[in-house]
CSV table of C-alpha atoms in Angstrom, one decimal:
chain,number,residue,atom,x,y,z
W,116,UNK,CA,98.9,12.1,49.1
W,117,UNK,CA,101.0,12.0,46.0
W,118,UNK,CA,102.0,15.6,46.4
W,119,UNK,CA,103.2,14.9,49.9
W,120,UNK,CA,105.4,12.1,48.7
W,121,UNK,CA,106.7,14.2,45.9
W,122,UNK,CA,107.9,16.8,48.3
W,123,UNK,CA,110.2,14.3,49.9
W,124,UNK,CA,111.5,13.2,46.6
W,125,UNK,CA,114.7,14.9,45.9
W,126,UNK,CA,116.9,14.9,49.1
W,127,UNK,CA,118.9,11.8,49.8
W,128,UNK,CA,118.3,10.9,53.5
W,129,UNK,CA,119.9,8.9,56.2
W,130,UNK,CA,121.6,5.6,55.7
W,131,UNK,CA,119.2,2.6,55.6
W,132,UNK,CA,121.4,-0.3,54.6
W,133,UNK,CA,125.1,-0.8,55.0
W,134,UNK,CA,127.0,-3.9,53.7
W,135,UNK,CA,130.4,-4.5,55.2
W,136,UNK,CA,133.1,-6.9,53.9
W,137,UNK,CA,130.3,-9.2,52.6
W,138,UNK,CA,131.7,-12.4,51.0
W,139,UNK,CA,129.9,-15.4,49.7
W,140,UNK,CA,131.4,-18.7,48.7
W,141,UNK,CA,129.7,-21.6,46.9
W,142,UNK,CA,132.1,-24.4,47.8
W,143,UNK,CA,135.4,-23.4,46.3
W,144,UNK,CA,133.9,-20.7,44.2
W,145,UNK,CA,134.1,-17.2,45.6
W,146,UNK,CA,131.1,-15.3,44.2
W,147,UNK,CA,131.3,-12.1,46.4
W,148,UNK,CA,134.6,-10.7,47.7
W,149,UNK,CA,134.5,-8.2,50.5
W,150,UNK,CA,131.7,-6.0,49.3
W,151,UNK,CA,131.3,-2.7,51.0
W,152,UNK,CA,128.6,-0.1,50.2
W,153,UNK,CA,125.7,1.6,51.8
W,154,UNK,CA,122.2,2.6,50.7
W,155,UNK,CA,120.6,5.9,51.8
W,156,UNK,CA,117.0,6.8,51.9
W,157,UNK,CA,115.6,7.8,48.5
W,158,UNK,CA,118.5,6.4,46.5
W,159,UNK,CA,117.8,4.5,43.4
W,160,UNK,CA,120.8,2.3,42.8
W,161,UNK,CA,121.3,0.1,39.7
W,162,UNK,CA,123.7,-2.7,39.9
W,163,UNK,CA,125.2,-3.6,36.5
W,164,UNK,CA,127.6,-6.2,35.5
W,165,UNK,CA,128.0,-9.2,33.2
W,166,UNK,CA,126.3,-12.6,34.1
W,167,UNK,CA,128.1,-14.4,36.9
W,168,UNK,CA,129.6,-11.2,38.4
W,169,UNK,CA,127.7,-11.8,41.6
W,170,UNK,CA,124.9,-9.2,41.3
W,171,UNK,CA,122.0,-11.5,42.1
W,172,UNK,CA,123.9,-13.2,44.9
W,173,UNK,CA,124.6,-9.8,46.5
W,174,UNK,CA,120.9,-9.0,46.5
W,175,UNK,CA,120.0,-12.4,47.9
W,176,UNK,CA,122.6,-12.1,50.6
W,177,UNK,CA,121.2,-8.7,51.5
W,178,UNK,CA,117.8,-10.1,52.3
W,179,UNK,CA,119.2,-13.3,53.6
W,180,UNK,CA,117.8,-15.8,51.1
W,181,UNK,CA,121.5,-16.7,51.0
W,182,UNK,CA,123.6,-16.6,54.1
W,183,UNK,CA,126.8,-14.6,53.6
W,184,UNK,CA,130.0,-16.6,54.3
W,185,UNK,CA,131.6,-13.6,55.9
W,186,UNK,CA,130.7,-10.0,56.5
W,187,UNK,CA,127.7,-8.1,58.0
W,188,UNK,CA,124.6,-6.3,56.8
W,189,UNK,CA,123.5,-3.3,58.9
W,190,UNK,CA,119.9,-2.1,58.8
W,191,UNK,CA,119.4,1.4,60.3
W,192,UNK,CA,122.8,1.0,61.9
W,193,UNK,CA,122.0,-2.3,63.6
W,194,UNK,CA,123.5,-5.5,62.5
W,195,UNK,CA,121.0,-8.0,61.0
W,196,UNK,CA,121.1,-10.8,63.5
W,197,UNK,CA,121.1,-14.6,62.9
W,198,UNK,CA,118.0,-15.5,64.8
W,199,UNK,CA,115.1,-16.4,62.5
W,200,UNK,CA,112.7,-13.9,64.2
W,201,UNK,CA,115.1,-11.0,63.5
W,202,UNK,CA,115.5,-12.1,59.9
W,203,UNK,CA,111.7,-12.3,59.4
W,204,UNK,CA,111.2,-8.9,60.9
W,205,UNK,CA,114.0,-7.4,58.7
W,206,UNK,CA,112.7,-9.1,55.6
W,207,UNK,CA,109.2,-7.6,56.2
W,208,UNK,CA,110.8,-4.1,55.9
W,209,UNK,CA,113.0,-4.9,52.9
W,210,UNK,CA,110.9,-6.0,50.0
W,211,UNK,CA,112.1,-8.1,47.1
W,212,UNK,CA,110.9,-8.5,43.5
W,213,UNK,CA,112.2,-11.6,41.7
W,214,UNK,CA,113.2,-12.4,38.1
W,215,UNK,CA,110.7,-15.2,38.1
W,216,UNK,CA,107.9,-13.2,39.8
W,217,UNK,CA,107.3,-15.9,42.5
W,218,UNK,CA,103.6,-15.1,42.8
W,219,UNK,CA,101.7,-17.6,44.8
W,220,UNK,CA,100.1,-19.8,42.2
W,221,UNK,CA,97.2,-21.0,44.3
W,222,UNK,CA,96.0,-17.4,45.1
W,223,UNK,CA,94.3,-14.7,43.1
W,224,UNK,CA,96.1,-11.4,42.4
W,225,UNK,CA,94.3,-9.8,45.4
W,226,UNK,CA,95.1,-12.7,47.8
W,227,UNK,CA,98.7,-12.5,46.6
W,228,UNK,CA,98.9,-8.9,47.7
W,229,UNK,CA,97.1,-9.5,51.0
W,230,UNK,CA,99.1,-12.6,52.2
W,231,UNK,CA,102.0,-10.6,53.6
W,232,UNK,CA,100.0,-7.8,55.2
W,233,UNK,CA,97.7,-10.4,56.8
W,234,UNK,CA,100.1,-13.1,57.9
W,235,UNK,CA,103.1,-10.9,58.7
W,236,UNK,CA,101.8,-7.4,59.6
W,237,UNK,CA,98.5,-8.8,60.9
W,238,UNK,CA,96.4,-6.1,59.4
W,239,UNK,CA,92.7,-6.4,59.5
W,240,UNK,CA,91.1,-7.8,56.4
W,241,UNK,CA,89.6,-4.6,55.2
W,242,UNK,CA,92.7,-2.6,55.6
W,243,UNK,CA,94.8,-5.3,53.9
W,244,UNK,CA,92.4,-5.3,51.0
W,245,UNK,CA,92.2,-1.6,50.5
W,246,UNK,CA,96.0,-1.4,50.7
W,247,UNK,CA,96.3,-4.1,48.1
W,248,UNK,CA,93.8,-2.4,45.8
W,249,UNK,CA,95.6,0.9,46.1
W,250,UNK,CA,98.9,-0.6,45.1
W,251,UNK,CA,97.4,-2.8,42.4
W,252,UNK,CA,95.8,0.4,40.9
W,253,UNK,CA,99.1,2.2,41.0
W,254,UNK,CA,100.7,-0.6,38.8
W,255,UNK,CA,97.6,-0.8,36.6
W,256,UNK,CA,96.6,-4.3,37.7
W,257,UNK,CA,93.4,-3.5,39.6
W,258,UNK,CA,91.1,-4.9,36.9
W,259,UNK,CA,92.8,-8.3,37.4
W,260,UNK,CA,92.2,-8.8,41.1
W,261,UNK,CA,90.3,-12.1,40.6
W,262,UNK,CA,92.8,-13.6,38.2
W,263,UNK,CA,95.2,-16.3,39.0
W,264,UNK,CA,98.9,-15.8,38.1
W,265,UNK,CA,98.9,-18.5,35.4
W,266,UNK,CA,96.3,-16.4,33.5
W,267,UNK,CA,98.5,-13.4,33.4
W,268,UNK,CA,101.3,-12.4,31.0
W,269,UNK,CA,104.8,-12.0,32.4
W,270,UNK,CA,104.7,-8.3,32.5
W,271,UNK,CA,101.4,-8.4,34.3
W,272,UNK,CA,102.7,-10.9,36.8
W,273,UNK,CA,105.7,-8.7,37.5
W,274,UNK,CA,103.5,-5.7,38.1
W,275,UNK,CA,101.5,-7.7,40.6
W,276,UNK,CA,104.7,-8.8,42.3
W,277,UNK,CA,105.8,-5.2,42.6
W,278,UNK,CA,102.4,-4.3,44.1
W,279,UNK,CA,102.7,-7.2,46.5
W,280,UNK,CA,106.1,-5.9,47.6
W,281,UNK,CA,104.7,-2.3,48.0
W,282,UNK,CA,101.8,-3.5,50.2
W,283,UNK,CA,104.3,-4.2,53.0
W,284,UNK,CA,105.4,-0.5,52.9
W,285,UNK,CA,109.0,-1.5,52.6
W,286,UNK,CA,111.8,0.9,53.3
W,287,UNK,CA,113.9,-0.5,50.5
W,288,UNK,CA,112.7,-2.6,47.6
W,289,UNK,CA,115.2,-5.0,46.0
W,290,UNK,CA,114.7,-5.9,42.4
W,291,UNK,CA,116.5,-9.0,41.1
W,292,UNK,CA,116.6,-8.7,37.3
W,293,UNK,CA,112.9,-7.8,37.2
W,294,UNK,CA,112.7,-7.7,33.4
W,295,UNK,CA,115.1,-10.5,32.4
W,296,UNK,CA,112.4,-13.1,32.1
W,297,UNK,CA,110.0,-11.0,30.0
W,298,UNK,CA,109.3,-10.8,26.3
W,299,UNK,CA,110.8,-7.6,24.9
W,300,UNK,CA,107.4,-5.9,24.4
W,301,UNK,CA,106.6,-6.4,28.1
W,302,UNK,CA,109.8,-4.9,29.5
W,303,UNK,CA,108.6,-1.4,28.9
W,304,UNK,CA,105.4,-1.7,31.1
W,305,UNK,CA,107.4,-3.0,34.1
W,306,UNK,CA,110.2,-0.4,33.7
W,307,UNK,CA,107.5,2.4,33.5
W,308,UNK,CA,106.1,1.2,36.8
W,309,UNK,CA,109.5,1.2,38.3
W,310,UNK,CA,110.3,4.6,37.0
W,311,UNK,CA,107.1,5.9,38.6
W,312,UNK,CA,108.1,4.3,41.9
W,313,UNK,CA,111.5,6.0,41.7
W,314,UNK,CA,109.8,9.4,41.4
W,315,UNK,CA,107.8,8.8,44.6
W,316,UNK,CA,111.0,8.7,46.5
W,317,UNK,CA,111.0,4.9,47.2
W,318,UNK,CA,114.5,3.6,48.0
W,319,UNK,CA,115.3,1.0,45.4
W,320,UNK,CA,118.2,-1.4,44.7
W,321,UNK,CA,118.0,-2.8,41.2
W,322,UNK,CA,120.0,-5.5,39.6
W,323,UNK,CA,119.4,-5.1,35.9
W,324,UNK,CA,120.7,-5.4,32.4
W,325,UNK,CA,118.6,-2.4,31.2
W,326,UNK,CA,121.3,0.2,30.6
W,327,UNK,CA,118.9,2.8,29.3
W,328,UNK,CA,116.8,2.5,32.5
W,329,UNK,CA,119.9,2.8,34.7
W,330,UNK,CA,121.0,5.8,32.8
W,331,UNK,CA,117.6,7.6,33.1
W,332,UNK,CA,116.4,6.5,36.6
W,333,UNK,CA,119.4,5.6,38.8
W,334,UNK,CA,120.8,8.1,41.2
W,335,UNK,CA,123.9,5.8,41.5
W,336,UNK,CA,125.3,3.0,39.4
W,337,UNK,CA,127.4,0.2,40.8
W,338,UNK,CA,129.3,-2.0,38.5
W,339,UNK,CA,130.3,-5.5,39.5
W,340,UNK,CA,133.0,-7.7,38.1
W,341,UNK,CA,134.2,-11.1,39.5
W,342,UNK,CA,132.6,-10.5,42.9
W,343,UNK,CA,133.9,-7.0,43.4
W,344,UNK,CA,132.2,-3.7,43.1
W,345,UNK,CA,134.7,-1.9,40.8
W,346,UNK,CA,132.8,1.2,40.0
W,347,UNK,CA,130.4,3.3,42.1
W,348,UNK,CA,129.3,6.5,40.5
W,349,UNK,CA,126.4,8.7,39.5
W,350,UNK,CA,125.0,7.7,36.1
W,351,UNK,CA,126.3,10.9,34.4
W,352,UNK,CA,129.9,9.9,35.3
W,353,UNK,CA,129.4,6.2,35.0
W,354,UNK,CA,128.2,6.3,31.4
W,355,UNK,CA,130.5,8.9,30.1
W,356,UNK,CA,133.7,8.8,32.1
W,357,UNK,CA,134.1,5.7,34.3
W,358,UNK,CA,137.3,5.2,36.2
W,359,UNK,CA,137.8,1.5,35.6
W,360,UNK,CA,139.1,-0.1,32.4
W,361,UNK,CA,136.8,-3.1,32.8
W,362,UNK,CA,133.8,-0.8,33.0
W,363,UNK,CA,134.8,1.0,29.8
W,364,UNK,CA,135.2,-2.3,28.0
W,365,UNK,CA,131.7,-3.3,29.2
W,366,UNK,CA,130.1,-0.1,28.1
W,367,UNK,CA,131.8,-0.2,24.8
W,368,UNK,CA,130.5,-3.7,24.1
W,369,UNK,CA,127.0,-2.6,25.2
W,370,UNK,CA,127.0,0.4,22.9
W,371,UNK,CA,128.1,-1.8,20.0
W,372,UNK,CA,125.4,-4.3,20.6
W,373,UNK,CA,122.8,-1.6,20.9
W,374,UNK,CA,123.8,-0.2,17.6
W,375,UNK,CA,123.8,-3.7,16.1
W,376,UNK,CA,120.2,-4.3,17.2
W,377,UNK,CA,119.1,-0.9,15.9
W,378,UNK,CA,120.5,-1.7,12.4
W,379,UNK,CA,118.5,-4.9,12.2
D,84,UNK,CA,62.1,-75.6,59.0
D,85,UNK,CA,64.8,-74.5,56.7
D,86,UNK,CA,65.7,-76.7,53.9
D,87,UNK,CA,69.3,-77.2,52.8
D,88,UNK,CA,70.0,-74.8,50.0
D,89,UNK,CA,70.4,-76.1,46.5
D,90,UNK,CA,72.9,-74.7,44.0
D,91,UNK,CA,75.5,-72.1,44.4
D,92,UNK,CA,73.3,-69.0,44.4
D,93,UNK,CA,71.1,-70.3,47.1
D,94,UNK,CA,74.2,-71.1,49.1
D,95,UNK,CA,75.5,-67.6,48.7
D,96,UNK,CA,72.2,-66.2,49.8
D,97,UNK,CA,72.0,-68.6,52.7
D,98,UNK,CA,75.5,-67.7,54.0
D,99,UNK,CA,75.0,-64.0,53.5
D,100,UNK,CA,71.8,-63.9,55.4
D,101,UNK,CA,72.5,-66.5,58.1
D,102,UNK,CA,75.8,-64.8,59.0
D,103,UNK,CA,74.8,-61.2,58.2
D,104,UNK,CA,75.8,-60.2,61.8
D,105,UNK,CA,79.3,-61.4,61.2
D,106,UNK,CA,79.6,-59.6,57.8
D,107,UNK,CA,78.2,-56.4,59.2
D,108,UNK,CA,80.4,-56.3,62.2
D,109,UNK,CA,83.4,-57.3,60.0
D,110,UNK,CA,82.6,-54.4,57.7
D,111,UNK,CA,82.4,-52.0,60.6
D,112,UNK,CA,85.7,-53.1,62.0
D,113,UNK,CA,87.4,-53.0,58.6
D,114,UNK,CA,86.1,-49.4,58.1
D,115,UNK,CA,87.2,-48.4,61.6
D,116,UNK,CA,90.7,-49.6,61.1
D,117,UNK,CA,91.0,-48.3,57.5
D,118,UNK,CA,89.6,-44.8,58.4
D,119,UNK,CA,91.4,-44.2,61.7
D,120,UNK,CA,94.6,-45.9,60.4
D,121,UNK,CA,94.6,-43.8,57.3
D,122,UNK,CA,93.9,-40.5,59.0
D,123,UNK,CA,96.4,-41.0,61.8
D,124,UNK,CA,98.8,-42.4,59.2
D,125,UNK,CA,98.5,-39.2,57.1
D,126,UNK,CA,99.3,-37.1,60.1
D,127,UNK,CA,102.3,-39.2,60.9
D,128,UNK,CA,103.3,-39.2,57.2
D,129,UNK,CA,103.0,-35.4,57.0
D,130,UNK,CA,105.2,-34.9,60.1
D,131,UNK,CA,107.7,-37.5,58.9
D,132,UNK,CA,107.8,-36.0,55.4
D,133,UNK,CA,108.3,-32.5,56.6
D,134,UNK,CA,111.0,-33.6,59.0
D,135,UNK,CA,112.8,-35.4,56.3
D,136,UNK,CA,112.5,-32.4,54.0
D,137,UNK,CA,113.9,-29.9,56.5
D,138,UNK,CA,117.4,-28.8,55.9
D,139,UNK,CA,120.2,-28.4,58.4
D,140,UNK,CA,121.7,-25.0,57.8
D,141,UNK,CA,125.4,-24.4,58.4
D,142,UNK,CA,124.8,-21.5,60.7
D,143,UNK,CA,122.4,-23.4,63.0
D,144,UNK,CA,123.6,-23.9,66.6
D,145,UNK,CA,125.2,-27.2,67.3
D,146,UNK,CA,122.4,-28.6,69.6
D,147,UNK,CA,119.8,-27.9,66.9
D,148,UNK,CA,122.0,-29.6,64.3
D,149,UNK,CA,122.4,-32.7,66.4
D,150,UNK,CA,118.7,-32.9,67.3
D,151,UNK,CA,117.5,-32.3,63.8
D,152,UNK,CA,120.1,-34.7,62.4
D,153,UNK,CA,118.9,-37.4,64.9
D,154,UNK,CA,115.2,-36.8,64.0
D,155,UNK,CA,116.0,-37.0,60.3
D,156,UNK,CA,117.9,-40.2,60.7
D,157,UNK,CA,115.1,-41.7,62.7
D,158,UNK,CA,112.5,-40.8,60.1
D,159,UNK,CA,114.7,-42.3,57.4
D,160,UNK,CA,115.1,-45.6,59.2
D,161,UNK,CA,111.4,-45.8,60.0
D,162,UNK,CA,110.4,-45.2,56.4
D,163,UNK,CA,112.8,-47.7,55.0
D,164,UNK,CA,111.8,-50.4,57.5
D,165,UNK,CA,108.1,-50.1,56.9
D,166,UNK,CA,108.4,-49.8,53.1
D,167,UNK,CA,110.7,-52.7,52.8
D,168,UNK,CA,108.8,-55.3,54.8
D,169,UNK,CA,105.3,-56.9,54.2
D,170,UNK,CA,102.5,-55.5,56.3
D,171,UNK,CA,101.5,-59.1,57.4
D,172,UNK,CA,104.9,-59.5,58.9
D,173,UNK,CA,104.8,-56.1,60.5
D,174,UNK,CA,101.4,-57.0,62.1
D,175,UNK,CA,102.8,-60.2,63.6
D,176,UNK,CA,106.0,-58.6,65.0
D,177,UNK,CA,104.2,-55.5,66.4
D,178,UNK,CA,101.3,-57.5,68.0
D,179,UNK,CA,103.4,-60.2,69.5
D,180,UNK,CA,106.2,-57.8,70.3
D,181,UNK,CA,104.0,-55.6,72.3
D,182,UNK,CA,102.4,-58.6,74.1
D,183,UNK,CA,105.9,-60.0,74.9
D,184,UNK,CA,106.8,-56.6,76.4
D,185,UNK,CA,103.9,-57.2,78.8
D,186,UNK,CA,101.4,-54.8,77.4
D,187,UNK,CA,98.0,-56.5,76.9
D,188,UNK,CA,97.1,-54.9,73.6
D,189,UNK,CA,93.9,-55.9,71.9
D,190,UNK,CA,94.0,-57.0,68.2
D,191,UNK,CA,92.0,-54.0,66.9
D,192,UNK,CA,94.3,-51.5,68.5
D,193,UNK,CA,97.3,-53.4,67.2
D,194,UNK,CA,95.7,-53.5,63.8
D,195,UNK,CA,95.2,-49.7,63.8
D,196,UNK,CA,98.8,-49.2,65.0
D,197,UNK,CA,100.2,-51.4,62.1
D,198,UNK,CA,98.0,-49.5,59.6
D,199,UNK,CA,99.1,-46.1,60.9
D,200,UNK,CA,102.8,-47.0,60.8
D,201,UNK,CA,102.5,-48.5,57.4
D,202,UNK,CA,100.5,-45.6,56.0
D,203,UNK,CA,102.8,-43.1,57.6
D,204,UNK,CA,105.9,-44.6,55.9
D,205,UNK,CA,104.3,-44.4,52.4
D,206,UNK,CA,102.7,-41.0,53.0
D,207,UNK,CA,106.0,-39.6,54.2
D,208,UNK,CA,107.4,-40.3,50.7
D,209,UNK,CA,104.4,-38.8,49.0
D,210,UNK,CA,104.5,-35.7,51.1
D,211,UNK,CA,108.2,-35.3,50.4
D,212,UNK,CA,107.6,-35.6,46.7
D,213,UNK,CA,104.6,-33.2,47.0
D,214,UNK,CA,106.8,-30.6,48.7
D,215,UNK,CA,109.6,-31.1,46.2
D,216,UNK,CA,107.1,-30.5,43.3
D,217,UNK,CA,106.5,-27.0,44.5
D,218,UNK,CA,108.8,-24.5,42.9
D,219,UNK,CA,111.5,-23.0,45.2
D,220,UNK,CA,110.3,-19.6,44.1
D,221,UNK,CA,107.0,-20.0,46.0
D,222,UNK,CA,109.1,-20.5,49.2
D,223,UNK,CA,111.4,-17.6,48.5
D,224,UNK,CA,108.5,-15.3,47.6
D,225,UNK,CA,106.9,-15.9,51.0
D,226,UNK,CA,110.2,-15.7,52.9
D,227,UNK,CA,110.9,-12.4,51.2
D,228,UNK,CA,107.7,-11.0,52.6
D,229,UNK,CA,108.9,-11.8,56.1
D,230,UNK,CA,106.9,-14.9,56.6
D,231,UNK,CA,108.5,-17.4,59.0
D,232,UNK,CA,109.8,-20.7,57.5
D,233,UNK,CA,107.0,-22.6,59.4
D,234,UNK,CA,104.3,-20.2,58.3
D,235,UNK,CA,105.7,-20.5,54.7
D,236,UNK,CA,105.6,-24.3,54.9
D,237,UNK,CA,102.0,-24.3,56.1
D,238,UNK,CA,100.3,-21.5,54.2
D,239,UNK,CA,102.2,-21.6,50.9
D,240,UNK,CA,104.0,-24.9,50.4
D,241,UNK,CA,101.7,-27.5,52.0
D,242,UNK,CA,98.6,-25.9,50.8
D,243,UNK,CA,99.8,-26.3,47.2
D,244,UNK,CA,101.5,-29.6,47.8
D,245,UNK,CA,98.2,-30.9,49.3
D,246,UNK,CA,96.5,-30.5,46.0
D,247,UNK,CA,99.1,-32.8,44.4
D,248,UNK,CA,98.9,-35.2,47.3
D,249,UNK,CA,95.2,-35.7,47.4
D,250,UNK,CA,95.0,-38.4,44.6
D,251,UNK,CA,97.7,-40.3,46.3
D,252,UNK,CA,95.9,-40.1,49.7
D,253,UNK,CA,92.7,-41.5,48.1
D,254,UNK,CA,94.8,-44.3,46.7
D,255,UNK,CA,96.4,-45.1,50.1
D,256,UNK,CA,93.0,-45.2,51.7
D,257,UNK,CA,91.6,-47.7,49.2
D,258,UNK,CA,94.8,-49.8,49.6
D,259,UNK,CA,94.3,-49.7,53.4
D,260,UNK,CA,90.7,-50.8,53.1
D,261,UNK,CA,91.9,-53.9,51.3
D,262,UNK,CA,95.1,-54.4,53.3
D,263,UNK,CA,93.1,-54.7,56.6
D,264,UNK,CA,92.4,-58.2,55.5
D,265,UNK,CA,95.9,-59.3,56.4
D,266,UNK,CA,95.1,-58.4,60.0
D,267,UNK,CA,93.2,-61.6,60.4
D,268,UNK,CA,96.6,-63.2,61.2
D,269,UNK,CA,96.6,-61.4,64.6
D,270,UNK,CA,92.9,-62.2,65.2
D,271,UNK,CA,91.3,-58.9,64.3
D,272,UNK,CA,87.6,-59.7,63.5
D,273,UNK,CA,87.6,-57.8,60.3
D,274,UNK,CA,85.8,-58.9,57.1
D,275,UNK,CA,88.3,-61.5,56.0
D,276,UNK,CA,88.3,-63.4,59.4
D,277,UNK,CA,84.5,-63.2,59.6
D,278,UNK,CA,84.2,-64.7,56.2
D,279,UNK,CA,86.5,-67.5,57.2
D,280,UNK,CA,84.3,-68.1,60.3
D,281,UNK,CA,81.1,-67.9,58.3
D,282,UNK,CA,82.3,-70.3,55.6
D,283,UNK,CA,83.7,-72.8,58.2
D,284,UNK,CA,80.5,-74.2,59.6
D,285,UNK,CA,79.1,-75.5,56.4
D,286,UNK,CA,82.5,-75.8,54.7
D,287,UNK,CA,81.2,-73.2,52.1
D,288,UNK,CA,84.4,-71.0,51.8
D,289,UNK,CA,83.9,-70.1,48.1
D,290,UNK,CA,80.4,-68.6,48.8
D,291,UNK,CA,81.5,-66.8,51.9
D,292,UNK,CA,84.5,-65.2,50.3
D,293,UNK,CA,82.4,-64.2,47.4
D,294,UNK,CA,80.1,-62.3,49.8
D,295,UNK,CA,83.0,-60.3,51.2
D,296,UNK,CA,84.5,-59.7,47.7
D,297,UNK,CA,81.2,-57.9,46.8
D,298,UNK,CA,81.4,-55.9,50.1
D,299,UNK,CA,85.0,-54.9,49.5
D,300,UNK,CA,84.2,-54.0,45.9
D,301,UNK,CA,81.2,-51.8,46.8
D,302,UNK,CA,83.1,-50.0,49.5
D,303,UNK,CA,86.1,-49.3,47.3
D,304,UNK,CA,83.9,-48.3,44.3
D,305,UNK,CA,81.8,-45.8,46.4
D,306,UNK,CA,84.8,-44.3,48.1
D,307,UNK,CA,86.6,-44.0,44.8
D,308,UNK,CA,83.7,-42.0,43.3
D,309,UNK,CA,83.6,-39.9,46.4
D,310,UNK,CA,87.3,-39.0,46.1
D,311,UNK,CA,86.9,-38.1,42.4
D,312,UNK,CA,84.2,-35.7,43.4
D,313,UNK,CA,86.4,-34.1,46.1
D,314,UNK,CA,89.3,-33.8,43.6
D,315,UNK,CA,87.1,-32.0,41.1
D,316,UNK,CA,85.9,-29.6,43.8
D,317,UNK,CA,89.5,-28.8,44.8
D,318,UNK,CA,90.7,-28.0,41.2
D,319,UNK,CA,91.6,-24.3,40.8
D,320,UNK,CA,88.8,-22.4,39.1
D,321,UNK,CA,90.1,-21.2,35.8
D,322,UNK,CA,87.6,-18.5,35.0
D,323,UNK,CA,87.9,-14.9,36.2
D,324,UNK,CA,86.1,-11.7,35.3
D,325,UNK,CA,88.0,-8.4,35.1
D,326,UNK,CA,87.1,-6.4,38.2
D,327,UNK,CA,85.7,-3.6,36.2
D,328,UNK,CA,83.2,-6.0,34.5
D,329,UNK,CA,82.5,-7.6,37.8
D,330,UNK,CA,81.7,-4.3,39.4
D,331,UNK,CA,79.5,-3.2,36.4
D,332,UNK,CA,77.4,-6.3,36.7
D,333,UNK,CA,76.8,-5.7,40.3
D,334,UNK,CA,75.8,-2.2,40.1
């Protein structure tokens, strides 16, 4: 099965998501300003930018946890409608992994991974369970199926959350700063899982501060500043020869702080 | 031939046995009103609490906004009125109000209605607080899986909020058990009114009320212990075995 998935790995396919003139205001404050971009099948897109640049809000607008003030989101060429039913259906095909994990506290790891497939996709119990175990195995969390979230470390929780998202067989998986709430030594285990996922050809849209990860894994890097996407380039170009002055400044600061932490 | 009892203990025994029918029927009516009033009150409270917690979104169509706004307003007024007036006054107004309107309601039904409305108002606040105590991330996690807001509320939020609400529910039931005594003012033949009747013939009120004090105490004590047991059962199990170990043990 893995081999099959690998064969579909490299080519970038049809367009899955398209965002058009997306804007979001919180009161007077304009967080997103006319965002335009699209996501093609198989792409791994990292969205970088300093805090408050609108990265997370963009992701939350894409899966409608926030309602955009203006603009449209297209999924497979069809505009995502306003009716609750359409939104539910759309969300079941666009997964999301949160910074704060958001695992269901009252359920075991296994139940967490079965909730969506049972309640939304209405899979039979056996199938939901075997699917959950398959994905929990792939993130290395199968031994913990009987544990409750509070008994797990942050990195373990995030790996379960990724498995939970995968159980829905999403066409795109959105990651909202998946490693920002983790202790430094746990960041690696989550990034490794994500790296593995990227190799299977899963389409991913990742908001992150992990520059090294973006450099190694992304097929495209977006840079956001003050609610605009000001740079959209493949990583080779982004990290060596960006077009925008603001991007250069950001990268310079990042390289400095990296060196600083290495010296310590 | 029975002799007149001597001393306080004999009097208590005399009243308790001579009027045992009154005390038993009073206990039954008290329990009926407390149990049915509390259960229906919880349902009303849950509905009210959830309605009050629902949010009007800016992109909702206008009719939905108006209806939802109206319902929320109604819930708010109801909760405020019933929390801010004494139950004894509510009982009078509801009982005589309904009779004035030409409906021949019996005291027990009126008593249950008052208890339901009173419990609903308090439970609404408890449910709202319970829902608020659940982290917003639980909701977002479910919505992101494609679960509908209603399914999210039932399967994720309420299920967790319920655990926080249970102790308060037990409290409310015990309060109701005691508060039914005020319903004597509208002629409900619950424990308090029966004690008044039993004490009246021989003018032995102290002894008679002492009997029902014991009955109230025993009822509350037993139910309290019962609820503690349920609460313990509902607590999340903290232990888990790694699946590998678990499988090894079974093979």
